[in-house]
Every structure is written in C-alpha cells, then in structure tokens.
Coordinates of C-alpha atoms in Angstrom, one line a residue:
X4 CA -53.8 -7.5 -42.6
X5 CA -51.3 -7.0 -45.4
X6 CA -48.8 -5.7 -42.8
X7 CA -49.2 -8.9 -40.7
X8 CA -48.7 -11.1 -43.8
X9 CA -45.6 -9.2 -44.7
X10 CA -44.1 -9.7 -41.2
X11 CA -44.9 -13.4 -41.4
X12 CA -43.2 -13.7 -44.7
X13 CA -40.1 -11.9 -43.4
X14 CA -40.0 -14.2 -40.4
X15 CA -40.3 -17.3 -42.6
X16 CA -37.5 -16.1 -44.9
X17 CA -35.3 -15.3 -41.9
X18 CA -35.8 -18.8 -40.5
X19 CA -35.1 -20.4 -43.9
X20 CA -31.9 -18.3 -44.2
X21 CA -30.7 -19.3 -40.7
X22 CA -31.4 -22.9 -41.4
X23 CA -29.4 -22.8 -44.6
X24 CA -26.5 -20.9 -43.0
X25 CA -26.1 -22.6 -39.6
X26 CA -22.3 -22.3 -39.5
X27 CA -22.4 -18.6 -40.4
X28 CA -25.1 -17.9 -37.8
X29 CA -23.1 -19.8 -35.1
X30 CA -20.0 -17.8 -36.0
X31 CA -21.8 -14.4 -35.7
X32 CA -23.1 -15.5 -32.2
X33 CA -19.6 -16.5 -31.1
X34 CA -18.2 -13.1 -32.2
X35 CA -21.0 -11.2 -30.4
X36 CA -20.3 -13.3 -27.2
X37 CA -16.6 -12.6 -27.3
X38 CA -17.2 -8.9 -27.9
X39 CA -19.5 -8.6 -24.9
X40 CA -17.0 -10.5 -22.7
X41 CA -14.2 -8.3 -23.8
X42 CA -16.2 -5.2 -23.1
X43 CA -17.1 -6.4 -19.6
X44 CA -13.5 -7.2 -18.9
X45 CA -12.4 -3.7 -19.9
X46 CA -15.0 -2.0 -17.8
X47 CA -13.8 -0.4 -14.6
X48 CA -14.1 -2.7 -11.6
X49 CA -16.1 0.0 -9.8
X50 CA -18.8 -0.5 -12.4
X51 CA -19.0 -4.2 -11.5
X52 CA -19.3 -3.5 -7.8
X53 CA -22.7 -2.2 -6.6
X54 CA -20.9 -0.7 -3.5
X55 CA -17.8 1.4 -3.6
X56 CA -14.8 0.3 -1.6
X57 CA -13.9 1.9 1.7
X58 CA -10.7 3.2 3.2
X59 CA -10.6 0.7 6.0
X60 CA -9.4 -2.5 7.6
X61 CA -11.6 -5.3 8.8
X62 CA -10.3 -6.6 12.2
X63 CA -10.8 -9.6 14.4
X64 CA -14.3 -10.1 15.9
X65 CA -15.8 -8.5 12.8
X66 CA -15.4 -4.9 14.0
X67 CA -14.7 -2.3 11.4
X68 CA -11.5 -0.5 12.2
X69 CA -10.9 2.2 9.5
X70 CA -7.2 3.0 9.1
X71 CA -4.8 5.4 7.4
X72 CA -1.1 5.3 8.3
X73 CA 1.8 7.8 8.3
X74 CA 5.4 6.7 9.0
X75 CA 7.2 9.9 9.9
X76 CA 10.6 8.1 10.4
X77 CA 11.4 5.4 7.8
X78 CA 11.3 1.8 9.2
X79 CA 9.9 2.8 12.6
X80 CA 6.3 1.9 13.5
X81 CA 3.7 4.2 12.0
X82 CA 1.1 6.5 13.3
X83 CA -2.6 5.7 12.8
X84 CA -4.6 8.8 11.9
X85 CA -8.2 9.5 11.1
X86 CA -7.3 11.8 8.2
X87 CA -4.3 13.1 6.4
X88 CA -3.3 15.5 3.7
X89 CA -2.6 13.8 0.4
X90 CA 0.1 15.4 -1.8
X91 CA 1.9 14.4 -5.0
X92 CA 4.8 13.2 -2.8
X93 CA 2.6 11.0 -0.5
X94 CA 0.7 11.7 2.7
X95 CA 2.1 14.8 4.4
X96 CA 4.8 14.0 7.0
X97 CA 5.2 10.5 5.7
X98 CA 8.8 9.2 5.7
X99 CA 10.4 12.6 6.1
X100 CA 12.9 11.4 8.7
X101 CA 15.5 8.6 8.4
X102 CA 18.0 6.9 10.7
X103 CA 21.6 6.0 9.7
X104 CA 24.3 4.1 11.4
X105 CA 27.8 5.6 11.8
X106 CA 30.5 3.1 10.6
X107 CA 34.2 3.4 10.0
X108 CA 33.5 3.7 6.3
X109 CA 30.7 6.2 6.6
X110 CA 26.9 6.4 7.2
X111 CA 24.8 3.3 6.5
X112 CA 21.1 3.4 6.0
X113 CA 19.0 1.6 8.7
X114 CA 16.1 -0.5 7.5
X115 CA 13.7 -2.7 9.4
X116 CA 14.5 -5.7 7.2
X117 CA 18.0 -5.8 8.7
X118 CA 17.3 -4.3 12.1
X119 CA 14.2 -5.8 13.7
X120 CA 14.7 -3.5 16.7
X121 CA 13.3 -0.7 14.7
X122 CA 9.8 -2.2 15.3
X123 CA 10.3 -1.3 19.0
X124 CA 9.8 2.4 18.3
X125 CA 6.3 3.8 18.4
X126 CA 5.6 7.2 16.8
X127 CA 2.8 9.7 17.5
X128 CA 2.0 12.8 15.6
X129 CA 0.6 16.1 16.9
X130 CA -0.5 18.2 14.0
X131 CA 0.4 21.9 13.9
X132 CA -2.2 24.6 14.7
X133 CA -2.2 28.3 13.8
X134 CA -0.5 29.0 17.1
X135 CA 1.6 25.9 17.8
X136 CA 4.1 23.9 15.8
X137 CA 3.6 20.2 15.1
X138 CA 5.5 17.6 17.1
X139 CA 6.6 14.0 16.7
X140 CA 6.9 11.8 19.8
X141 CA 8.9 8.6 19.7
X142 CA 8.6 5.9 22.4
X143 CA 11.0 3.0 22.8
X144 CA 9.2 -0.1 24.1
X145 CA 11.8 -2.9 23.7
X146 CA 11.5 -5.4 26.7
X147 CA 15.2 -6.1 26.4
X148 CA 16.4 -2.6 25.8
X149 CA 17.3 0.3 28.0
X150 CA 14.5 2.3 29.7
X151 CA 14.3 5.8 28.3
X152 CA 11.8 8.6 28.4
X153 CA 10.0 9.3 25.1
X154 CA 11.6 11.7 22.7
X155 CA 9.7 14.7 21.2
X156 CA 11.1 16.5 18.1
X157 CA 9.7 19.1 15.8
X158 CA 7.5 17.7 13.0
X159 CA 8.9 20.3 10.6
X160 CA 12.4 21.4 12.0
X161 CA 14.0 24.6 11.0
X162 CA 16.9 23.7 8.7
X163 CA 18.8 27.0 8.3
X164 CA 21.4 26.1 10.9
X165 CA 21.6 22.3 10.2
X166 CA 24.4 20.5 8.5
X167 CA 23.6 18.7 5.3
X168 CA 24.5 15.1 4.3
X169 CA 24.0 13.0 1.1
X170 CA 21.8 10.0 1.3
X171 CA 21.2 7.3 -1.4
X172 CA 18.4 4.8 -1.3
X173 CA 18.1 2.2 -4.1
X174 CA 20.4 4.3 -6.3
X175 CA 18.2 7.4 -5.9
X176 CA 20.2 10.1 -4.1
X177 CA 19.1 13.2 -2.2
X178 CA 20.4 15.8 0.2
X179 CA 19.1 15.8 3.8
X180 CA 19.7 17.6 7.1
X181 CA 21.5 16.3 10.1
X182 CA 19.3 16.7 13.2
X183 CA 20.8 18.0 16.4
X184 CA 23.1 15.6 18.3
X185 CA 20.6 15.5 21.3
X186 CA 18.1 13.6 19.2
X187 CA 20.7 11.3 17.6
X188 CA 22.1 10.5 21.1
X189 CA 18.7 9.3 22.2
X190 CA 18.5 6.8 19.3
X191 CA 22.1 5.8 20.0
X192 CA 21.2 4.8 23.5
X193 CA 18.3 2.7 22.2
X194 CA 20.1 0.9 19.4
X195 CA 23.3 0.3 21.3
X196 CA 25.5 1.7 18.4
X197 CA 26.1 5.2 17.0
X198 CA 23.1 6.5 15.1
X199 CA 22.2 9.8 13.5
X200 CA 18.8 11.2 12.6
X201 CA 18.3 12.9 9.2
X202 CA 15.5 15.2 8.0
X203 CA 14.5 15.4 4.4
X204 CA 13.0 18.9 4.4
X205 CA 11.9 20.1 1.0
X206 CA 14.4 17.8 -0.8
X207 CA 13.1 14.8 -2.8
X208 CA 14.4 11.6 -4.5
X209 CA 14.0 10.6 -8.2
X210 CA 11.7 7.7 -9.0
X211 CA 13.7 5.1 -11.0
X212 CA 11.1 2.7 -12.4
X213 CA 12.0 2.3 -16.1
X214 CA 8.6 3.5 -17.2
X215 CA 8.8 6.7 -15.1
X216 CA 12.4 7.8 -15.6
X217 CA 12.4 11.4 -16.8
X218 CA 8.7 11.9 -15.8
X219 CA 9.6 14.2 -12.9
X220 CA 8.1 11.9 -10.3
X221 CA 9.7 12.5 -6.9
X222 CA 9.4 10.7 -3.5
X223 CA 10.5 11.1 0.1
X224 CA 12.4 8.4 2.0
X225 CA 9.7 6.0 0.9
X226 CA 11.3 3.1 -0.9
X227 CA 9.8 3.4 -4.4
X228 CA 6.5 5.4 -4.5
X229 CA 4.6 8.1 -2.7
X230 CA 1.8 5.7 -1.7
X231 CA 1.3 2.1 -0.7
X232 CA -2.2 0.7 -0.8
X233 CA -3.3 -2.8 0.4
X234 CA -6.6 -4.7 0.4
X235 CA -8.1 -6.0 3.7
X236 CA -9.5 -8.9 1.7
X237 CA -6.0 -10.0 0.7
X238 CA -4.9 -9.6 4.3
X239 CA -7.6 -12.2 5.2
X240 CA -6.0 -14.5 2.7
X241 CA -2.6 -14.1 4.5
X242 CA -4.3 -14.8 7.9
X243 CA -5.7 -17.9 6.4
X244 CA -2.2 -19.2 5.7
X245 CA -1.3 -18.7 9.4
X246 CA -4.3 -21.0 10.2
X247 CA -3.5 -23.9 7.9
X248 CA -6.0 -22.7 5.3
X249 CA -5.1 -22.2 1.6
X250 CA -6.3 -18.5 1.6
X251 CA -8.5 -18.9 -1.4
X252 CA -11.9 -18.8 0.4
X253 CA -11.9 -15.8 2.8
X254 CA -15.6 -16.3 3.7
X255 CA -14.9 -19.9 4.7
X256 CA -11.9 -18.8 6.7
X257 CA -14.0 -16.2 8.5
X258 CA -16.5 -18.9 9.5
X259 CA -13.7 -21.2 10.8
X260 CA -12.4 -18.2 12.7
X261 CA -15.7 -17.8 14.4
X262 CA -15.6 -21.4 15.5
X263 CA -12.1 -21.2 16.8
X264 CA -12.6 -17.9 18.4
X265 CA -9.5 -16.4 19.9
X266 CA -7.3 -19.3 18.7
X267 CA -7.4 -17.9 15.2
X268 CA -4.3 -16.0 14.2
X269 CA -4.6 -12.7 12.5
X270 CA -1.8 -11.2 10.4
X271 CA -1.0 -7.6 11.6
X272 CA -1.6 -5.3 8.6
X273 CA 1.0 -2.8 9.9
X274 CA 3.8 -5.3 9.1
X275 CA 3.1 -4.5 5.5
X276 CA 3.5 -0.8 6.3
X277 CA 0.6 0.5 4.1
X278 CA -0.5 4.1 3.9
X279 CA -4.1 3.2 2.9
X280 CA -6.0 0.0 3.7
X281 CA -9.0 -0.6 1.4
X282 CA -11.9 -2.9 2.3
X283 CA -14.7 -4.2 0.2
X284 CA -12.7 -6.1 -2.6
X285 CA -14.7 -9.1 -3.7
X286 CA -11.7 -11.5 -3.8
X287 CA -8.1 -11.6 -2.6
X288 CA -5.4 -10.3 -4.9
X289 CA -7.7 -8.5 -7.4
X290 CA -5.8 -5.4 -6.5
X291 CA -2.9 -6.8 -8.6
X292 CA -4.8 -5.6 -11.6
X293 CA -6.0 -2.2 -10.3
X294 CA -4.7 0.6 -12.4
X295 CA -6.5 3.8 -11.4
X296 CA -8.3 4.8 -8.2
X297 CA -10.6 7.7 -7.4
X298 CA -10.8 8.5 -3.7
X299 CA -13.9 10.5 -3.0
X300 CA -14.0 12.4 0.3
X301 CA -16.9 11.6 2.6
X302 CA -17.6 15.2 3.4
X303 CA -17.7 17.5 0.3
X304 CA -16.7 20.0 -1.0
X305 CA -13.2 18.5 -0.7
X306 CA -11.9 17.5 -4.1
X307 CA -11.5 13.9 -5.1
X308 CA -8.0 12.3 -5.3
X309 CA -6.8 10.4 -8.4
X310 CA -4.1 7.7 -7.9
X311 CA -2.2 5.7 -10.5
X312 CA -1.2 2.2 -9.4
X313 CA 1.9 1.5 -11.4
X314 CA 3.6 -1.4 -9.7
X315 CA 3.3 -4.2 -7.1
X316 CA 5.1 -3.9 -3.8
X317 CA 7.3 -6.9 -3.3
X318 CA 8.1 -8.1 0.2
X319 CA 11.1 -8.8 2.3
X320 CA 11.7 -10.6 5.7
X321 CA 10.5 -7.7 7.7
X322 CA 7.0 -9.2 7.7
X323 CA 8.4 -12.1 9.8
X324 CA 9.1 -9.9 12.9
X325 CA 7.4 -10.3 16.3
X326 CA 6.3 -6.8 17.4
X327 CA 6.2 -7.9 21.0
X328 CA 9.9 -8.8 21.1
X329 CA 11.6 -7.1 18.1
X330 CA 12.9 -10.4 16.9
X331 CA 11.8 -13.0 14.4
X332 CA 8.4 -14.4 15.3
X333 CA 8.0 -18.1 16.4
X334 CA 5.9 -20.6 14.3
X335 CA 4.1 -19.6 11.2
X336 CA 4.2 -15.9 12.1
X337 CA 7.9 -16.1 11.6
X338 CA 7.5 -17.8 8.2
X339 CA 5.1 -15.4 6.5
X340 CA 7.5 -14.5 3.7
X341 CA 8.0 -18.2 3.0
X342 CA 4.3 -18.9 3.0
X343 CA 3.7 -16.1 0.5
X344 CA 6.5 -17.2 -1.7
X345 CA 4.6 -20.4 -2.4
X346 CA 1.8 -18.6 -4.2
X347 CA 2.5 -14.8 -4.5
X348 CA 5.7 -14.7 -6.7
X349 CA 3.5 -13.2 -9.4
X350 CA 5.7 -10.3 -10.6
X351 CA 8.0 -11.1 -13.6
X352 CA 10.2 -8.2 -12.6
X353 CA 11.0 -9.7 -9.1
X354 CA 10.5 -13.4 -9.6
X355 CA 11.8 -14.5 -6.2
X356 CA 9.8 -12.0 -4.0
X357 CA 6.1 -12.3 -3.2
X358 CA 3.9 -9.3 -3.9
X359 CA 1.4 -7.7 -1.5
X360 CA -0.1 -4.3 -2.2
X361 CA 0.3 -1.7 -4.9
X362 CA 2.5 1.3 -5.3
X363 CA 0.5 4.5 -6.0
X364 CA 1.4 7.8 -7.7
X365 CA -0.5 11.1 -8.0
X366 CA -2.8 10.8 -10.9
X367 CA -4.6 14.1 -11.2
X368 CA -2.1 16.2 -13.1
X369 CA -1.8 19.5 -11.2
X370 CA -4.2 18.5 -8.5
X371 CA -3.8 20.5 -5.3
X372 CA -3.3 18.8 -2.0
X373 CA -6.4 17.2 -0.6
X374 CA -7.6 15.5 2.6
X375 CA -8.2 11.8 2.8
X376 CA -10.2 10.5 5.7
X377 CA -11.4 7.2 7.2
X378 CA -14.7 6.2 5.5
X379 CA -13.9 7.8 2.1
X380 CA -15.2 6.0 -0.9
X381 CA -12.6 4.4 -3.2
X382 CA -13.6 3.7 -6.8
X383 CA -11.5 1.5 -9.1
X384 CA -11.8 3.4 -12.4
X385 CA -9.4 1.4 -14.5
X386 CA -8.0 -2.2 -14.5
X387 CA -5.2 -3.8 -16.3
X388 CA -5.6 -6.9 -18.5
X389 CA -2.3 -8.3 -17.0
X390 CA -0.2 -7.7 -13.9
X391 CA 2.4 -5.0 -14.0
X392 CA 6.1 -5.7 -14.0
X393 CA 8.5 -4.3 -11.3
X394 CA 11.2 -2.4 -13.2
X395 CA 13.3 -0.6 -10.5
X396 CA 16.8 -2.1 -10.4
X397 CA 17.1 -2.1 -6.6
X398 CA 20.5 -3.8 -6.4

C-alpha cells in the first residue's frame, strides 16, 4: 500500500511540474522529435525498405526483364548478359576497345553523341573457355548503309606485335594498341570514312574528379567511372514524359499505360548506356542520394560487392537517337534531352545538363573480382543528405 501511495505522489508531482513548466516540456518534446527525424534520415535506405532492390529492369507489359550490360567497344551498342565479372575497373571486357577517325591533323575520338551511326552496330560476346579464346562479334544493321558480313575479333587480342598509339579522353590520357588493318577496314566501309580500331589492353586512364585526384582510381575507355547504375523507377518517369505525363507518379503512369496498351511509349534504357539497372526503388530519382551499395550474389558463396556512388551521370544528345534509323528520333523521342532539362538539371557542377544515373567506383578496398548476376540483391547501405556535385572538368 505504501508503494502505491508513493507512486501516486510521484505522478501528482510530475503532473504539477509539467503544468508549471509547459514551455520547457514543449521544448524537450520538439528536440526529441527532431532527433528521431534526423536519425531516421541518416539511416541507410535499405533499412527503410522491407525488400532489397534487384538488379533488373521492368519492361512494357509488366514482364520482369533482368539486365546487365557490357559495352566492349565504346559508343557502340552493348551486349546484354546474364552475369559478368565485376572488377575495380568495371565489368570485365567493358569499353576495352575504341574507334577513332583518321583526319589530316591526326586521330579523332569517335563518340555516339556526334556520330549517331554508332548505334547501328550490335555487339555480341562469347566468353572464353579453358580451351577456346573469347570472341567479340560486331554486326552492322544500318538500313541506309552498306551490306557487310558480321566481323568477329578476339575479345582479348595478343598485343606483342601491335603498334601503340596515344589516346586522350576528357583530359585523361592513356596508351592503346592499334588493331590490325583488316578490322579497321571493316569499320571504314561501314562509316564511309577512314576509321581505326584501338584496344586498351592492360592500360588504364586516370580518374580526374577533383575529390578523387591522386586516389589511384583508374578506368578504361568509360567516360568518367568504372560503373554506371540507373533505376528502373526513374526510367518510368522518363517514359511518362514521352506520354504527356509529368513523371512524378509512376504508378498512375503505369495504370494509364495499361489503358492505352501498345500506344504508350517506353524509353529505351539502353540509350542511357548503363552497366547495371536496379529495380525496386520506391520513387523516381531517389538514387541521386545513394552513396554506398552492397550487391549480394544470389548464389553464395560468391563474395558481396561494395560500390561507392560518387557522382551523377549528366546526359548529352545521344539519348535523342532513333535506334531503328541511326538518326535523331521524331517527336518527343527526339526531344528527351530537352524534356529532362526542364526538371533534371539538379547537379551544381553541370548546371546545363540533366542527370540520370550514378557513377560507381569499387568500394571494398582490396576486394577480389566477383561475379554479378541477374537477380542479385542490391542494398543501399548509405545515403547522402545532399546531391553530389560533378567536379570533372570535361572541357
């Protein structure tokens, strides 16, 4: 009984104190509320989501089409693969070849943003086996170009007898190897002007983001980073723009798409040239704030892969191309860059260019190469409070 009376007295005293100190009590509650909100904001996004994200792409008609891409020759169409070896330099075989144009003043880098015809080359990888070397087959499909048989080249050419040449991309230079004239002649026929094919071999380029200078980060013929990751949810937002929707409500856009059926336009994810497409994000553009990813292989004991997402990928006019013709697309498909510029100029480092996707770097220290496969789980383990700023001086 005495214990009960003591508790009642304590409660009465507490109520009296709170009544006499309402402002102080209110202030304490506000501080607690803000503290909890801050803690929730700093929590990894993966903790918020009950389901991990997936390495995938959601396609028209609601079929799941899981995709990973390798682009063996820079600016040509990529190869869709079910799995790939991830390394600190990117996916194995990604952007290890490059095309250059011969001009009176020297060799000039070829890029799809200036030569839409590069979208008319399909690439297909055949991985090496213990007894056979790997090969790369290129097929030219332009409806207005010459008819040529597909070209097959070694996936990993022997370089001991090849001449070398110097190549610079975005102020980052490297040495490469000049492939045999037979291969260059095939590309010359397709392009209609003199072209050479270069192979990177074991050489690499320096990464020139201000924050990463001197870090030892190296890349292939990829523009700025070893990996490019995009979100299928954000792709839906771009498709909404092609269908006179604002892109903010992807679920509503999906319902309208069901009603319109085949009339609904779908943005081709390959025009953004990603290595990894991730599905499952709750809303468009949340990847702008992703900082660290953990990719967990679906079939252990393969080790997990850690990636650091350091910068946004800003876009150029190559996303306006029509893959069927190799020319600028008609209608809104030919104005995708302009449509994105209205709402996606979100990077202070590149104020005039819209952002789509995130550049990724190896994040596991001395992690060994590991395999990434369709269906792997992707966990967002760290998010940024603000968007990152693009700091590579490209021009």
